[in-house]
Short mmCIF file of C-alpha atoms in Angstrom, two decimals:
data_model
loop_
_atom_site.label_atom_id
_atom_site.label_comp_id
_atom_site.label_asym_id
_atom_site.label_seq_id
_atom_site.Cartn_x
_atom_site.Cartn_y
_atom_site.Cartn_z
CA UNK A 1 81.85 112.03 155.99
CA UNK A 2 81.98 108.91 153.72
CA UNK A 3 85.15 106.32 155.32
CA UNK A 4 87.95 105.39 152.76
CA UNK A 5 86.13 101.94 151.11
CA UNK A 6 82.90 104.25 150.67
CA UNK A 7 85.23 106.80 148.69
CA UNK A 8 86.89 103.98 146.23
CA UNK A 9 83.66 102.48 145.81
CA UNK A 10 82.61 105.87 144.37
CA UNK A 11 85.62 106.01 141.66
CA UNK A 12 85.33 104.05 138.73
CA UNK A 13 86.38 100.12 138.04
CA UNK A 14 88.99 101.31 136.65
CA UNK A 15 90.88 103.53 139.16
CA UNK A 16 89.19 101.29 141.61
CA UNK A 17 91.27 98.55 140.35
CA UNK A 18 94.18 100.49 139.54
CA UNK A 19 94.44 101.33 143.46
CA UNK A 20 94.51 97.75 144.83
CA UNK A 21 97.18 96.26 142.00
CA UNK A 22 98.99 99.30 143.38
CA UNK A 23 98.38 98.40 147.08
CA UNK A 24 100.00 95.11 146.12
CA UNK A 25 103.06 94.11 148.19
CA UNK A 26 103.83 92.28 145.04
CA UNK A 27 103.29 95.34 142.84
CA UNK A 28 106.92 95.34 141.86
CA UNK A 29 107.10 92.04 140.47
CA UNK A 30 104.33 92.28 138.92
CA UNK A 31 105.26 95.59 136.86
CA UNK A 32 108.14 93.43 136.05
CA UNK A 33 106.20 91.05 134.69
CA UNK A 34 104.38 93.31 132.58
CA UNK A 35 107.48 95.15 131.32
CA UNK A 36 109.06 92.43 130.09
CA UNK A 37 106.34 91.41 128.08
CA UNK A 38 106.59 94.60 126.62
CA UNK A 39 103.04 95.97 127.72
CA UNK A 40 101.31 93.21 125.95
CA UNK A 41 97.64 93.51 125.49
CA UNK A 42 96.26 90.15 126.25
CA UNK A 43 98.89 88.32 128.05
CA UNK A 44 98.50 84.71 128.59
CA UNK A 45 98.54 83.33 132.32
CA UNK A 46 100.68 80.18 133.14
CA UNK A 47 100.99 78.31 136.29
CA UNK A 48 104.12 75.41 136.60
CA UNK A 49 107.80 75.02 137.26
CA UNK A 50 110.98 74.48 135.14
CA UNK A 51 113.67 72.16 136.57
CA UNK A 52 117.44 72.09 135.33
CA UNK A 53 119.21 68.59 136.11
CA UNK A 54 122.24 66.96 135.78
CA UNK A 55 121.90 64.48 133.87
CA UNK A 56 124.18 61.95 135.88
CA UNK A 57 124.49 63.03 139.02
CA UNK A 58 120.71 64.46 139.25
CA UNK A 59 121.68 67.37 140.92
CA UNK A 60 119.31 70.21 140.45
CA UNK A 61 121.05 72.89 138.93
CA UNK A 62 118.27 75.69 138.50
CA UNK A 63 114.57 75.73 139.43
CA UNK A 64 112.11 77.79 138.95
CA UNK A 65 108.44 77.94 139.69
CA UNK A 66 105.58 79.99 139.97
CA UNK A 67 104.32 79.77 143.48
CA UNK A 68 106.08 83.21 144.67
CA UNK A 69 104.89 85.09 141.68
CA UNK A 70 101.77 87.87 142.17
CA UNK A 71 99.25 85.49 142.43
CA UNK A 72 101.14 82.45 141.28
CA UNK A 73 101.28 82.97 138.06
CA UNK A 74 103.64 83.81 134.81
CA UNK A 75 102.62 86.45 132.38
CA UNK A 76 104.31 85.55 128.80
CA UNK A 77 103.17 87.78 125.62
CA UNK A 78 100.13 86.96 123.26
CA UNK A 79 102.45 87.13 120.08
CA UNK A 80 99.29 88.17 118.44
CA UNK A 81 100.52 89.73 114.60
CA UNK A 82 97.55 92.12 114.64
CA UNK A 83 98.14 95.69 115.56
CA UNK A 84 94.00 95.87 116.52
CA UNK A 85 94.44 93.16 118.90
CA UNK A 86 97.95 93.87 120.29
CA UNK A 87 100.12 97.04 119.19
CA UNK A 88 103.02 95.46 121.30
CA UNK A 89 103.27 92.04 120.03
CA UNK A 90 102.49 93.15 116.30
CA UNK A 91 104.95 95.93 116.44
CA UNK A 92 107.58 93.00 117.67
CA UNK A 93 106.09 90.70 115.02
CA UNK A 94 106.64 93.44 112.19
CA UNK A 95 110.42 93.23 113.46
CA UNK A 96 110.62 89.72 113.49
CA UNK A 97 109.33 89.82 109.49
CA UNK A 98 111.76 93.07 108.26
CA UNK A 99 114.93 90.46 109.92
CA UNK A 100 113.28 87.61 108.19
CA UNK A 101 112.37 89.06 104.79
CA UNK A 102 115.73 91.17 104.75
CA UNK A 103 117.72 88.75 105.32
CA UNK A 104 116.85 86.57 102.41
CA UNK A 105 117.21 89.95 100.66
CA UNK A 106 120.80 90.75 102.04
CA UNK A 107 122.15 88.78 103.95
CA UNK A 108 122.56 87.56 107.66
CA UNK A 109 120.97 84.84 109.87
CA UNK A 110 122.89 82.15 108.36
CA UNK A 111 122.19 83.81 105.24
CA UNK A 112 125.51 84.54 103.68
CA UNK A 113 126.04 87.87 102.01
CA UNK A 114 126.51 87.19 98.33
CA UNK A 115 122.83 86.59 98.35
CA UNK A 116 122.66 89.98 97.01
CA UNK A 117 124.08 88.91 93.89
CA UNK A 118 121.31 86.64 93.25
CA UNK A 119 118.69 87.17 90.65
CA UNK A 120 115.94 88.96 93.12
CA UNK A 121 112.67 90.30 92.46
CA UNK A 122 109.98 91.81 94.20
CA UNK A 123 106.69 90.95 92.49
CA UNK A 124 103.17 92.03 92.78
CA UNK A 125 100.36 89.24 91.68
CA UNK A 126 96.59 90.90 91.67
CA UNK A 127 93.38 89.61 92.01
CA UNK A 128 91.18 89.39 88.88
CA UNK A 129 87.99 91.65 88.58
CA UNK A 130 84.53 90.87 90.15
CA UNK A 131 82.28 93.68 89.11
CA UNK A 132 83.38 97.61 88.87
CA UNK A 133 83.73 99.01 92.48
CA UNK A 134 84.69 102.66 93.37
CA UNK A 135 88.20 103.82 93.72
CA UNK A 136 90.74 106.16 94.75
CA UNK A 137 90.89 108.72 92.37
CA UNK A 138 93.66 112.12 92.50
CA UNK A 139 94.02 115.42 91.09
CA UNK A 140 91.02 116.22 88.90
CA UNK A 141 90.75 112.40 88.23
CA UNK A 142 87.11 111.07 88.74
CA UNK A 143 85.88 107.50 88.98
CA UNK A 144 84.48 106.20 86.32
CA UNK A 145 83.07 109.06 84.46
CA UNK A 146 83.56 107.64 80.70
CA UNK A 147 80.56 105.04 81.59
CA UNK A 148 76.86 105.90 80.80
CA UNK A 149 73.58 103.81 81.09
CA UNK A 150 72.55 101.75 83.84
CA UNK A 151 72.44 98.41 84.27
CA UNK A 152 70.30 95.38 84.16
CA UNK A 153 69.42 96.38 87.77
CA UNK A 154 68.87 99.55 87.42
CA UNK A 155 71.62 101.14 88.87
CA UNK A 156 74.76 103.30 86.96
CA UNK A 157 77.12 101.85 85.18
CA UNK A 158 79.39 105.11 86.13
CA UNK A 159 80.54 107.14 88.40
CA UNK A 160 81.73 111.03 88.41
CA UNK A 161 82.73 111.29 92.30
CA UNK A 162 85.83 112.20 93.47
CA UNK A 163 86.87 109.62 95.84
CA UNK A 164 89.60 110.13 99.02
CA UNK A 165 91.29 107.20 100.50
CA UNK A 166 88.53 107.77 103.55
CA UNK A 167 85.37 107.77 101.46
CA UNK A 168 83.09 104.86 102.85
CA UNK A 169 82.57 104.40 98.90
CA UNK A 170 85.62 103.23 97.99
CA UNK A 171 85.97 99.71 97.33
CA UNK A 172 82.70 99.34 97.11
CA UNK A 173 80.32 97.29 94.40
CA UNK A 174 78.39 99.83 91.77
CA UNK A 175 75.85 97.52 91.95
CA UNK A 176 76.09 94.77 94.34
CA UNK A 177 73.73 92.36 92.53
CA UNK A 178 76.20 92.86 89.66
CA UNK A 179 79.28 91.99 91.61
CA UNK A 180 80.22 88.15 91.29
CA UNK A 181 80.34 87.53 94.95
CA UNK A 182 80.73 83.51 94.84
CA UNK A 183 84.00 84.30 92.21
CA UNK A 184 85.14 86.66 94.88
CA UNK A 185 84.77 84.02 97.67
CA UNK A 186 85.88 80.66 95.43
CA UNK A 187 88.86 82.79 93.97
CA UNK A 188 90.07 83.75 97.87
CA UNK A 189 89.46 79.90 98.96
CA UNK A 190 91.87 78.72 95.88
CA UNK A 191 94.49 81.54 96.31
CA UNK A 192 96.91 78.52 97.65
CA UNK A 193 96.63 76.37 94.97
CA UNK A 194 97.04 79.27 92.68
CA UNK A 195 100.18 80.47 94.07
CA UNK A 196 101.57 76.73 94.16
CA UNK A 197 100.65 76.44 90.24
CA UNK A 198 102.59 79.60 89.64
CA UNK A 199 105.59 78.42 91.17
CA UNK A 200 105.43 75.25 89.68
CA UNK A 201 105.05 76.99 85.99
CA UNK A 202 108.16 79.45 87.08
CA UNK A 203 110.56 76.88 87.65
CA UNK A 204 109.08 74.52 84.60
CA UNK A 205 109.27 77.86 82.10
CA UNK A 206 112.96 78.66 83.38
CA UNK A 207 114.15 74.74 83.11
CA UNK A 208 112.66 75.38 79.25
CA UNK A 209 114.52 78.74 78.89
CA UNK A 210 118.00 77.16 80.09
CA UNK A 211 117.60 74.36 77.86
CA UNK A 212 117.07 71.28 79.94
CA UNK A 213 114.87 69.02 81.73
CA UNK A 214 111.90 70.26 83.90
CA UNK A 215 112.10 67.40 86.49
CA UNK A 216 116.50 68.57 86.33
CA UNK A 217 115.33 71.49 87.75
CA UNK A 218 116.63 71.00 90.74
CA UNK A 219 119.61 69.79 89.99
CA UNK A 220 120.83 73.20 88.36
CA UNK A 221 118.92 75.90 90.49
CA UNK A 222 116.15 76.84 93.11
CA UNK A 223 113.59 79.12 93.48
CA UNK A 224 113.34 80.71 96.98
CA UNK A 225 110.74 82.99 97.76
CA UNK A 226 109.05 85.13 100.58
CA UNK A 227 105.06 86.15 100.35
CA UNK A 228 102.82 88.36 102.41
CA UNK A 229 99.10 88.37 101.23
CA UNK A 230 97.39 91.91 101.25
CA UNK A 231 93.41 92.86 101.24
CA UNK A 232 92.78 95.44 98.68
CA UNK A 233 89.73 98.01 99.93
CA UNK A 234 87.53 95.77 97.68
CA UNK A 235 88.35 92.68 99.96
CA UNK A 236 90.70 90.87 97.67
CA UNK A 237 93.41 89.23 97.83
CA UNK A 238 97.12 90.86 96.36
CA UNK A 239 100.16 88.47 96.77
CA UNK A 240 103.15 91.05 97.44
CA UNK A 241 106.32 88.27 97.06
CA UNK A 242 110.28 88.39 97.10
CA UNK A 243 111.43 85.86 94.52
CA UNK A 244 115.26 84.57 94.60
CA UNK A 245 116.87 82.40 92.38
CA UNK A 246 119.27 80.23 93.45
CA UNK A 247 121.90 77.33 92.95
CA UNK A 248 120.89 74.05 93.82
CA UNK A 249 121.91 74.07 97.44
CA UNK A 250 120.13 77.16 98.15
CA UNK A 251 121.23 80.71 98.86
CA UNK A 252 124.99 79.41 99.92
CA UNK A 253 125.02 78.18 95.83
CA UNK A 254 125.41 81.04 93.37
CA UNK A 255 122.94 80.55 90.86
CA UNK A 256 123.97 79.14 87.22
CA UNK A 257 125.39 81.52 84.33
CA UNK A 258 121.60 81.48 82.06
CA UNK A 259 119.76 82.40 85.83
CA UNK A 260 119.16 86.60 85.32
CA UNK A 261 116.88 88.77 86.53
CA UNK A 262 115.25 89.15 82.64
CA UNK A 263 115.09 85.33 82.84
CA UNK A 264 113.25 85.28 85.99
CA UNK A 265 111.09 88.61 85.20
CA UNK A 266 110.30 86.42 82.22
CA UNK A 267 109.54 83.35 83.90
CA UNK A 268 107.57 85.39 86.42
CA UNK A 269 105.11 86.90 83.97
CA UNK A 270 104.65 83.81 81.80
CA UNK A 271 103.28 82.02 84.56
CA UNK A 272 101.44 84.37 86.49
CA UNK A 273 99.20 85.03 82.73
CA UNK A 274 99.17 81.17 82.02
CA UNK A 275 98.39 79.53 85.30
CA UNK A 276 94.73 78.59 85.78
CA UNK A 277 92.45 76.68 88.41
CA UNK A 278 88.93 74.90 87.93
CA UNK A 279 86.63 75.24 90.87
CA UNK A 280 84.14 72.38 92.12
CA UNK A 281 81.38 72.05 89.90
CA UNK A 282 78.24 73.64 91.18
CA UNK A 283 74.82 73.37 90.21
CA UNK A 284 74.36 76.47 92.21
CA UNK A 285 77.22 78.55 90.99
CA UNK A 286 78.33 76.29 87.61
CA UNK A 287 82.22 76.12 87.46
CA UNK A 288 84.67 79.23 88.19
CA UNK A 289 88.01 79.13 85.81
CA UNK A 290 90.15 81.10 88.66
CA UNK A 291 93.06 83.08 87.63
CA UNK A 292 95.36 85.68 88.85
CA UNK A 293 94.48 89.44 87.71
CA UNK A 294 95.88 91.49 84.62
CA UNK A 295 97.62 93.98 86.64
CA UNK A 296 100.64 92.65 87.35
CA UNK A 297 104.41 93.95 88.87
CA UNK A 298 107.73 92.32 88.57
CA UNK A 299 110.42 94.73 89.08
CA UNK A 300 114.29 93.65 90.32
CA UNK A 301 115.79 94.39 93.27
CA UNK A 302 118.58 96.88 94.02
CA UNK A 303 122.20 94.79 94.30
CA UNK A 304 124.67 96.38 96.45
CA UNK A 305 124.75 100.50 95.03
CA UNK A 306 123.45 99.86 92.21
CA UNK A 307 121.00 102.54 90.76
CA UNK A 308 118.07 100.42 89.02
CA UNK A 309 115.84 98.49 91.51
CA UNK A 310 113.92 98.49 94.72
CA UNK A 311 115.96 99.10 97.91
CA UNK A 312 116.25 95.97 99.79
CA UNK A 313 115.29 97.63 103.12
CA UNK A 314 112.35 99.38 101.55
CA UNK A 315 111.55 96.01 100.50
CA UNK A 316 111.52 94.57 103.99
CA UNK A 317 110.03 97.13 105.58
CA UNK A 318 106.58 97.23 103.00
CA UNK A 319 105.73 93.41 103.56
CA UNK A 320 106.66 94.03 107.49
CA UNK A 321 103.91 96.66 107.72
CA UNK A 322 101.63 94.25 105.95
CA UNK A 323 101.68 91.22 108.42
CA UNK A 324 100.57 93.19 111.21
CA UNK A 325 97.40 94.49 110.04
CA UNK A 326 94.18 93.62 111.29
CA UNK A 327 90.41 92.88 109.45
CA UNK A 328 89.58 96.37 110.49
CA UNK A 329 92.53 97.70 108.74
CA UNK A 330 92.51 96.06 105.62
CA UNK A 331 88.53 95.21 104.78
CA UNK A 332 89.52 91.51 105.20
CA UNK A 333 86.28 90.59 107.31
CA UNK A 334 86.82 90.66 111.05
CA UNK A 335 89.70 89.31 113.83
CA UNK A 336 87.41 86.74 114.88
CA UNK A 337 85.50 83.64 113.60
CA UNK A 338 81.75 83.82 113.15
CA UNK A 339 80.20 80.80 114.24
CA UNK A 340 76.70 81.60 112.97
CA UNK A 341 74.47 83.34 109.84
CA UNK A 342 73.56 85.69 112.91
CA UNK A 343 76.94 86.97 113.52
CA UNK A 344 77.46 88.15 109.99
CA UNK A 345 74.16 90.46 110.66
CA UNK A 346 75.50 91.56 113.66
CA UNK A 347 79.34 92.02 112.45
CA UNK A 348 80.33 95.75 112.30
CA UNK A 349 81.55 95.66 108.32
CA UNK A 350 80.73 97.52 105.12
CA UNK A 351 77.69 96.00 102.95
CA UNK A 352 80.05 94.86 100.83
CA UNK A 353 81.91 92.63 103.18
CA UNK A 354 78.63 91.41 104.76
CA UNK A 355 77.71 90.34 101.28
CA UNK A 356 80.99 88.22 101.16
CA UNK A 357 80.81 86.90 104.51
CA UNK A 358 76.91 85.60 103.11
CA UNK A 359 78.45 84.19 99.74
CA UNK A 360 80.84 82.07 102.30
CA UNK A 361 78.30 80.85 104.32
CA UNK A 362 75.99 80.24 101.49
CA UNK A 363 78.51 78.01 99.68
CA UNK A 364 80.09 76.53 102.45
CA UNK A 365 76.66 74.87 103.47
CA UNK A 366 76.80 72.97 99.74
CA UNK A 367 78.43 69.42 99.88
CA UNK A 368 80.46 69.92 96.60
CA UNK A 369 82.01 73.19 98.51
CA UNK A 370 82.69 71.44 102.06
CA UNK A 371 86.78 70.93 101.84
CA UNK A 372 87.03 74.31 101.42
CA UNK A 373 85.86 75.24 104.72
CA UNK A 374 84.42 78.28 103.97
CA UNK A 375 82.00 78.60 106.78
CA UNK A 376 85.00 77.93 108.65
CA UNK A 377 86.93 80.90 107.05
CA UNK A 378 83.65 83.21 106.38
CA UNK A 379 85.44 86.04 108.63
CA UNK A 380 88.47 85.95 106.59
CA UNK A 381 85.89 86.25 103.10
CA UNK A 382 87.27 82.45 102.41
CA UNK A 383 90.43 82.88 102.34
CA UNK A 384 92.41 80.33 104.20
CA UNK A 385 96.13 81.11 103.86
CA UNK A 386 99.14 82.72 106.36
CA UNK A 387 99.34 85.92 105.90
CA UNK A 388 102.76 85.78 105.36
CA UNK A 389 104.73 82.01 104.12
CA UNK A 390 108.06 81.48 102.42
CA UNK A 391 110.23 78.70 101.00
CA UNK A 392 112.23 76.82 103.14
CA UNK A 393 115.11 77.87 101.62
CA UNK A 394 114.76 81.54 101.68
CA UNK A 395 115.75 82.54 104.58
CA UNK A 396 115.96 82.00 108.59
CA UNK A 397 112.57 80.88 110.72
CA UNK A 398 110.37 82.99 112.95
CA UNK A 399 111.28 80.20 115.69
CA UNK A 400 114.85 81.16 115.31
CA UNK A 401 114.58 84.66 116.01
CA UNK A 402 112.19 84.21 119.03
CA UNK A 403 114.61 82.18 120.17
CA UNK A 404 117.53 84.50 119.86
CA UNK A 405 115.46 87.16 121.57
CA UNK A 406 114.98 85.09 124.22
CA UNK A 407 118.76 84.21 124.59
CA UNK A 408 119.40 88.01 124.30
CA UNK A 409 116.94 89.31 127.02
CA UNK A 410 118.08 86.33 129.63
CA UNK A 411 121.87 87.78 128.63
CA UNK A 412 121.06 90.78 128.79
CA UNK A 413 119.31 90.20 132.66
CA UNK A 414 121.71 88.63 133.96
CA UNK A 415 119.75 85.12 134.35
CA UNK A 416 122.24 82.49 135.91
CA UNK A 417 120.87 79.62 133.59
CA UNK A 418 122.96 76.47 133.14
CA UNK A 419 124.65 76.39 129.81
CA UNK A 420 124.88 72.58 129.94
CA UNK A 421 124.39 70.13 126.83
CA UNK A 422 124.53 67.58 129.54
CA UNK A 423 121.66 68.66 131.25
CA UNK A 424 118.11 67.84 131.17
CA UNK A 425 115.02 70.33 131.29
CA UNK A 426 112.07 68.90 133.16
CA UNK A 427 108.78 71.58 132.13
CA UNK A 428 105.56 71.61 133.21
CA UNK A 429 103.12 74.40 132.68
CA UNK A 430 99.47 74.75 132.40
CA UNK A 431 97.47 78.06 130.92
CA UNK A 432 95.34 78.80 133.65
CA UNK A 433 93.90 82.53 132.10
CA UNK A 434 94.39 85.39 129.57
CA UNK A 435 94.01 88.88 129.51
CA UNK A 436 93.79 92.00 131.96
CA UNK A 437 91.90 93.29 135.02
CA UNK A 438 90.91 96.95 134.05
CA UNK A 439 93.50 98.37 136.00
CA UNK A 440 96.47 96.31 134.67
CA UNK A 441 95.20 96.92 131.20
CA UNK A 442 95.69 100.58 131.67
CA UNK A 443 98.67 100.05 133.08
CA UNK A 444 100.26 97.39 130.17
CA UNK A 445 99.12 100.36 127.79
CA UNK A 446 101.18 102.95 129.68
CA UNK A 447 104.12 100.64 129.93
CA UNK A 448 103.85 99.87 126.38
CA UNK A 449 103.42 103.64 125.55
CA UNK A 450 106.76 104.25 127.39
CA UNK A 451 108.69 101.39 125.30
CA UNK A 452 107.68 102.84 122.53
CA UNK A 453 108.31 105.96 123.16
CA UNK A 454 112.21 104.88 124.06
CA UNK A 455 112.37 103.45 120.69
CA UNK A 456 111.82 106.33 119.16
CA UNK A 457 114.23 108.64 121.21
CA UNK A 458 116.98 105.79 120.34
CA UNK A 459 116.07 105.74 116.92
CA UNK A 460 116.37 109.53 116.60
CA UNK A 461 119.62 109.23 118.74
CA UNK A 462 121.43 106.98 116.43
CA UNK A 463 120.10 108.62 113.32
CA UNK A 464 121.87 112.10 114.57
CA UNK A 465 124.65 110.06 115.42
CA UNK A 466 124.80 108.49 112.08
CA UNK A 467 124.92 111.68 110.75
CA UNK A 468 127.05 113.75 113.06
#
């Protein structure tokens, strides 16, 4: 008969693990722990103490430390915005970006309500064409069966496939030595300076509609806006944006009698077809004249019950679902940075996106191409940007949010913290690790499986009771 340490040895790491976090007279706390990071994937490991003083007397007036915690350490969340790294933080991320986007749309967050009555659009800016690719087609639709011949390369200039949103195809070059790769790669690495061109020409074509100024601009209205950038399955760039027009001071200023939504729909698509950006000069490549796409989408938002327009909600919600996507779910390259040619061979990617990932390292090792970084960026195909960035103006701060949750939670626990403006805060923490054991990572992924789970049954809940 095998003894009890022969019989766990035979399980695997896993339940092995699992056991002896559960054999822990600290188990408790540590589920805790766990829980109120929300099941967090890759939780980050601090070690230190936070003191609460008077700040004449000196008395201490709260401490904590770490040195009775399971093994002496705080988890805190990885507040990682990608659902393929962490479900939990990027599902609390998403909510963080519906508050912020919504409220610049609504309302709320120091955002007053008569926001709403502001000019408001929701506008879609593509990227231009590279080379045909394969697409989505419906119905009896096919892909590009009105195209004959081959090309210089020998391969069809057509295609008569159906193609489903799963087909490995779509997306995906005709004929990749046809595709203009380094236009794909310089157009993601100058997406910035695009969209700062276009909202320079927006406010210069509106100061010319209203009849004054360009540099009075300011003076009579401002444009506030909210972006989240998008990868198409062909690996490029779309720019999904709330635009607001406001007075002067911002969304507490109504706008001025000439600012409409036709005005700004106007505005919009003037700029978006006028603006323009050179690339460096190349004797590899030559020079790129970058621009944004044909297809373009400006269409008003919805103001209180009226029936034209996007719901404001709906609004939120799309560009919430947007920031929390990974490289794996939108063909934007990978979620981590390659550091060599070697780990483009290696990375698990389409052909298509290997080819991109090339382009960038190609060009990035030319001197004219170096402050564009786009070695640097090669797993993002170049592009450098936030996935999601707004004016300052727009609306309330990620900061401010994470710090209201943070007030909430210690509220809603019960925490006897000092409420002192007198007192001073005396911090010092150190990372000290990241991550889980097996065990606890099966164990974060239950806990975060029953969260979720509770949202859902509340959801429901208040929906019936909504409609009861």
């Amino acid at each position: 008969m095998l003894d009890r340490a022969a019989r766990l040895r035979q399980l695997p790491e896993v339940d092995q693990d699992t056991i002896r976090l559960a054999q822990d007279p600290q188990f408790a706390r540590w589920l805790e722990q766990i829980t109120a990071t929300g099941g967090c994937a890759h939780p980050i490991h601090l070690t230190g103490a936070t003191t609460v003083r008077d700040t004449h007397s000196g008395e201490i007036l709260h401490h904590y430390d770490t040195t009775t915690e399971p093994g002496e350490r705080l988890l805190v969340r990885c507040r990682n915005r990608r659902a393929t790294v962490c479900p939990p933080c990027s599902r609390l991320h998403a909510g963080d970006t519906f508050h912020l986007v919504r409220a610049g749309l609504v309302g709320g967050k120091t955002v007053p309500a008569h926001v709403r009555e502001h000019p408001r659009l929701f506008v879609t800016l593509t990227a231009p064409g590279f080379g045909p690719v394969h697409h989505i087609t419906t119905g009896t639709e096919r892909c590009r069966p009105r195209r004959a011949g081959q090309c210089e390369h020998g391969q069809p200039v057509g295609c008569s496939a159906r193609h489903t949103d799963t087909d490995p195809l779509v997306g995906q070059p005709l004929c990749p030595d046809c595709y203009d790769y380094p236009g794909h790669v310089l157009w993601h690495a100058h997406t910035g300076e695009l969209w700062a061109r276009f909202t320079r020409t927006v406010r210069r074509t509106l100061a010319s509609a209203a009849g004054i100024a360009q540099t009075r601009f300011p003076d009579h209205a401002r444009l506030s806006f909210a972006k989240v950038a998008e990868y198409q399955k062909r690996a490029a760039i779309h720019v999904h944006a709330v635009v607001r027009l406001d007075g002067p001071a911002g969304p507490h200023d109504p706008p001025p009698p000439w600012a409409t939504a036709d005005t700004l729909t106007t505005a919009v698509c003037s700029a978006a077809r006028a603006v323009t950006v050179h690339s460096p000069y190349s004797p590899a490549t030559g020079q790129h004249i970058l621009r944004w796409g044909t297809q373009l989408d400006a269409r008003p938002l919805r103001a209180f019950d009226d029936a034209d327009g996007l719901s404001d909600d709906a609004v939120a919600a799309y560009v919430a679902k947007y920031v929390t996507k990974g490289a794996a779910d939108t063909a934007a390259g990978t979620d981590y940075r390659l550091t060599s040619a070697d780990d483009i061979e290696t990375a698990v990617v389409s052909p298509h996106l290997r080819s991109l990932m090339r382009a960038c390292w190609r060009l990035g090792g030319l001197p004219e191409f170096a402050p564009l970084r786009l070695r640097e960026w090669a797993h993002t195909l170049g592009y450098r940007g936030h996935i999601l960035t707004k004016s300052r103006a727009y609306s309330t701060t990620y900061t401010t949010l994470r710090a209201e949750r943070a007030e909430h939670e210690r509220t809603a626990a019960g925490a006897d913290l000092p409420d002192d403006p007198e007192a001073v805060t005396d911090a010092n923490w150190r990372y000290i690790a990241s991550g889980h054991t097996p065990g606890a990572a099966l164990i974060a992924a239950g806990v975060a499986e029953d969260l979720s789970r509770n949202r859902e049954i509340a959801h429901e809940e208040i929906s019936r009771w909504a409609v009861d």
